[in-house]
Amino acid sequence: MKFLSPVTLLALAPAAASAWSTASPRSLSAVRSVRTVPATILNGYSTATSGEAATESFRLSFSEGDATVSPWHDIPLKGSSDGTYNAVIEIPKMSKAKMEVATKEPNNPIAQDIKKGKLRDYHGPIFWNYGCLPQTWEDPNEEHPELKCFGDDDPIDVVEIGSKALAMGTVAEVKPLGVIAMIDDGELDWKVIAIATDDELAKEYNDIDDVPAAVKDGIREWFRWYKTPDDKPLNGFGFDEKWLDAKEAGEVIEETHEAWKKLRSGDTEAGKLWIGKE
């Protein structure tokens, strides 16, 4: 298989956006402006920030009415119609700050990941909206029967390929189109490819074969290469590096949902994870 270089991926990239703004960015000389969807009051949830952006203190928390909620445990997995799911957007397309739901903090706000005492940023922008599906968990105690590796201890990741940049904290209803099994440092890290149901492309995209090859290849190669500037090895992929279809994506999502149910009920030891129960 021919690998696409990061330079090739950058040439195919869409327009830029900021992880820290819910307003449309100003046009740059070589970059088109992007539409950005505000994160406030979408699907009945509102968000609020605390701390200073681009520092260790920054947090984006979620509320429903007057109550603080966890984007991991309290937002339902299933969307409003069959075959749809809710996605929590952590990283808007064309931004670099490595934001994520803080699984070990009370109420699981979104924060910037820290490694070795430093805030994490991608070395180049991610070209799609990136987040997670609530009420899912990749169990680090469960070995995949075929891939012979264990889950990465996080909610399952989702790559939303729609035309809009979705602001950090957006809760978007998405339709899964496929899934790929990334192997990151020996851990299984599924990547679901999906489209927001209100996107103009949603009527055209219903399964993995509907997605242009350039998009599928671009996602796979971005995740293959993105850690190499830190002297990390290339990431690998299971199932001969193939994208599995929408049906199989649904099965993987349901498996991780069942794992989350066991975590939440206490049947599986939570360790340092915050699951909303004493």
XYZ file of C-alpha atoms in Angstrom:
278
model
C 0.000 0.000 0.000
C 1.281 3.447 -0.885
C 1.410 5.810 2.091
C 0.378 9.419 1.613
C 2.929 11.831 3.034
C 1.897 14.640 5.416
C 2.729 17.149 2.660
C 0.238 15.458 0.334
C -2.421 15.505 3.040
C -1.834 19.210 3.668
C -2.329 19.947 -0.014
C -5.776 18.334 0.193
C -6.732 20.195 3.355
C -9.891 22.314 3.727
C -10.011 25.731 5.328
C -8.631 26.734 8.733
C -10.449 27.286 12.012
C -9.508 27.969 15.621
C -10.158 25.564 18.459
C -10.660 28.520 20.743
C -13.263 30.513 18.817
C -16.923 30.004 17.943
C -16.822 32.772 15.359
C -15.830 32.405 11.718
C -12.058 32.957 11.342
C -10.697 35.760 9.201
C -9.554 34.664 5.778
C -5.836 34.123 5.344
C -4.033 34.682 2.103
C -3.839 30.985 1.244
C -6.840 29.717 3.211
C -10.593 30.035 2.713
C -12.783 31.031 5.651
C -14.960 28.349 7.252
C -18.461 28.339 8.702
C -18.379 27.542 12.400
C -21.327 26.299 14.446
C -21.566 27.833 17.962
C -21.269 25.368 20.824
C -23.943 26.974 22.982
C -27.398 25.443 23.448
C -27.359 22.683 20.887
C -29.555 19.644 21.445
C -30.613 21.127 24.795
C -27.068 21.341 26.172
C -25.130 24.505 26.889
C -21.419 24.971 27.484
C -19.372 27.334 29.614
C -15.650 27.927 29.816
C -13.395 28.556 32.790
C -9.702 29.290 32.993
C -7.605 30.814 30.256
C -7.568 29.426 26.719
C -4.411 27.575 25.715
C -3.370 27.021 29.328
C -3.614 24.102 31.736
C -6.483 25.893 33.530
C -8.883 25.911 30.587
C -12.040 23.820 30.925
C -15.215 23.619 28.858
C -18.080 22.224 30.935
C -21.567 21.098 29.941
C -24.967 21.872 31.438
C -28.553 20.852 30.857
C -30.764 23.522 32.368
C -29.248 24.439 35.718
C -27.484 21.107 36.211
C -23.886 20.351 35.286
C -23.685 17.185 33.208
C -20.944 14.901 32.001
C -20.524 14.831 28.211
C -19.308 11.255 28.590
C -21.939 9.766 30.901
C -25.035 11.984 30.720
C -25.409 12.794 27.032
C -27.164 9.819 25.413
C -25.382 7.783 22.767
C -28.362 7.340 20.452
C -29.600 10.131 18.199
C -33.166 11.059 17.369
C -33.614 8.484 14.611
C -32.534 4.900 13.995
C -28.887 4.529 13.081
C -27.829 7.948 14.362
C -25.668 8.842 17.340
C -24.671 11.934 19.285
C -21.067 13.052 18.873
C -19.287 15.398 21.273
C -16.867 17.545 19.279
C -13.570 18.045 21.077
C -11.402 19.405 18.245
C -12.800 21.551 15.407
C -11.524 20.891 11.917
C -8.334 22.738 10.943
C -7.233 23.349 14.526
C -4.235 21.923 16.396
C -4.917 22.001 20.156
C -5.298 18.396 21.399
C -8.534 18.811 23.340
C -10.335 15.878 24.933
C -12.995 14.904 27.422
C -11.134 14.633 30.738
C -12.170 11.127 31.754
C -10.550 11.324 35.208
C -12.011 14.688 36.286
C -15.407 15.266 37.938
C -18.116 15.845 35.315
C -15.558 15.190 32.544
C -15.081 18.690 31.081
C -13.103 19.187 27.875
C -9.489 20.148 28.563
C -6.241 20.242 26.635
C -4.261 17.040 26.944
C -0.944 17.238 28.786
C 2.044 14.976 28.202
C 5.270 15.275 30.184
C 4.058 18.518 31.736
C 3.368 20.239 28.412
C 0.119 21.053 26.649
C -0.321 18.873 23.590
C -0.794 20.333 20.134
C -0.822 18.485 16.860
C 2.154 19.413 14.689
C -0.269 20.276 11.916
C -4.020 20.865 11.780
C -6.524 18.041 11.748
C -8.663 18.308 8.615
C -11.953 17.044 10.066
C -14.065 17.592 13.164
C -12.887 15.176 15.836
C -14.521 14.007 19.032
C -16.053 11.052 20.813
C -19.310 9.188 21.164
C -20.764 9.469 24.692
C -21.633 6.408 26.743
C -18.950 4.303 25.035
C -15.674 2.925 26.363
C -12.822 0.947 24.858
C -12.146 -1.513 27.657
C -8.407 -1.901 28.413
C -9.149 -5.223 30.107
C -10.783 -6.787 27.044
C -8.640 -8.344 24.316
C -10.024 -8.177 20.798
C -10.359 -11.787 19.587
C -8.849 -11.129 16.152
C -6.542 -8.178 16.671
C -5.146 -9.472 19.987
C -4.854 -6.050 21.570
C -6.746 -4.231 24.305
C -8.838 -1.048 24.321
C -7.286 2.355 24.981
C -9.394 3.229 28.081
C -11.265 6.087 26.347
C -14.645 6.714 24.726
C -14.656 5.690 21.064
C -13.365 8.369 18.681
C -15.374 9.851 15.837
C -14.138 11.728 12.757
C -16.923 13.912 11.361
C -16.303 14.700 7.670
C -18.998 17.292 7.000
C -18.590 20.648 5.311
C -18.826 22.799 8.458
C -16.315 23.404 11.229
C -18.111 22.432 14.438
C -17.095 24.352 17.537
C -15.565 22.653 20.536
C -18.373 21.333 22.743
C -20.891 20.946 19.943
C -23.211 17.971 20.395
C -23.877 16.880 16.814
C -26.173 14.107 15.633
C -24.153 11.966 13.232
C -24.604 9.008 10.917
C -21.736 6.482 11.049
C -20.370 5.472 7.654
C -17.569 3.120 8.629
C -14.807 2.410 11.112
C -11.101 1.609 11.040
C -9.106 -0.241 13.707
C -6.060 1.861 14.536
C -3.356 0.246 16.641
C -1.615 2.942 18.696
C 1.297 1.818 20.855
C -0.204 -1.653 21.021
C -3.680 -0.440 22.014
C -6.857 -0.693 19.956
C -8.145 2.792 19.117
C -11.187 2.593 16.835
C -11.893 5.587 14.568
C -15.501 5.937 13.440
C -16.009 7.988 10.275
C -19.343 9.835 10.323
C -21.323 12.705 8.832
C -23.537 15.161 10.689
C -27.158 14.426 9.811
C -27.844 18.085 8.985
C -24.853 18.365 6.644
C -25.492 18.917 2.949
C -23.578 15.707 2.152
C -25.574 13.498 4.532
C -28.077 12.483 1.851
C -25.250 11.304 -0.407
C -23.195 9.464 2.213
C -24.824 6.358 3.692
C -22.010 3.802 3.808
C -18.248 3.612 3.541
C -18.237 3.124 -0.239
C -20.019 6.464 -0.631
C -17.083 8.300 0.938
C -14.466 9.471 -1.592
C -11.256 7.469 -1.508
C -9.252 10.658 -0.967
C -11.133 11.289 2.286
C -10.733 7.731 3.570
C -7.055 7.626 2.619
C -6.487 11.076 4.085
C -7.934 10.109 7.469
C -5.985 6.856 7.643
C -2.691 8.461 6.666
C -3.148 11.453 8.981
C -3.558 9.098 11.914
C -0.680 6.921 10.691
C 1.794 9.811 10.658
C 0.650 12.353 13.236
C 2.935 11.234 16.084
C 6.098 10.860 14.030
C 7.355 14.442 14.649
C 7.691 13.371 18.300
C 9.938 10.476 17.232
C 7.095 8.006 17.703
C 6.632 5.122 15.262
C 3.968 5.050 12.582
C 0.595 3.845 13.824
C -0.760 0.656 12.321
C -4.222 -0.602 11.417
C -5.976 -3.922 11.753
C -8.023 -5.848 9.199
C -5.432 -5.248 6.439
C -5.875 -1.488 6.942
C -9.374 -1.646 5.466
C -12.304 0.528 6.431
C -15.164 -1.571 7.770
C -18.665 -0.614 6.604
C -21.508 1.189 8.381
C -23.049 -2.034 9.682
C -19.779 -3.098 11.256
C -19.285 0.409 12.635
C -22.644 0.111 14.366
C -21.600 -3.223 15.856
C -18.345 -1.758 17.188
C -20.219 1.198 18.690
C -22.672 -1.137 20.402
C -19.816 -3.237 21.801
C -18.193 -0.162 23.319
C -21.581 0.938 24.659
C -21.969 -2.387 26.438
C -18.470 -1.992 27.882
C -19.450 1.478 29.139
C -22.576 0.059 30.798
C -20.411 -2.399 32.746
C -18.040 0.398 33.719
C -20.872 2.637 34.849
C -22.634 -0.112 36.819
C -19.463 -1.069 38.649
C -19.214 -4.502 37.051
C -15.866 -3.336 35.619
C -13.331 -1.618 37.863
C -13.132 2.097 37.034
C -9.672 2.748 38.427
C -8.960 6.491 38.183
C -11.813 7.168 35.735
C -14.618 9.463 36.941
C -17.925 7.713 36.312
C -20.206 9.917 38.405
C -20.581 7.490 41.274
C -18.851 7.328 44.639
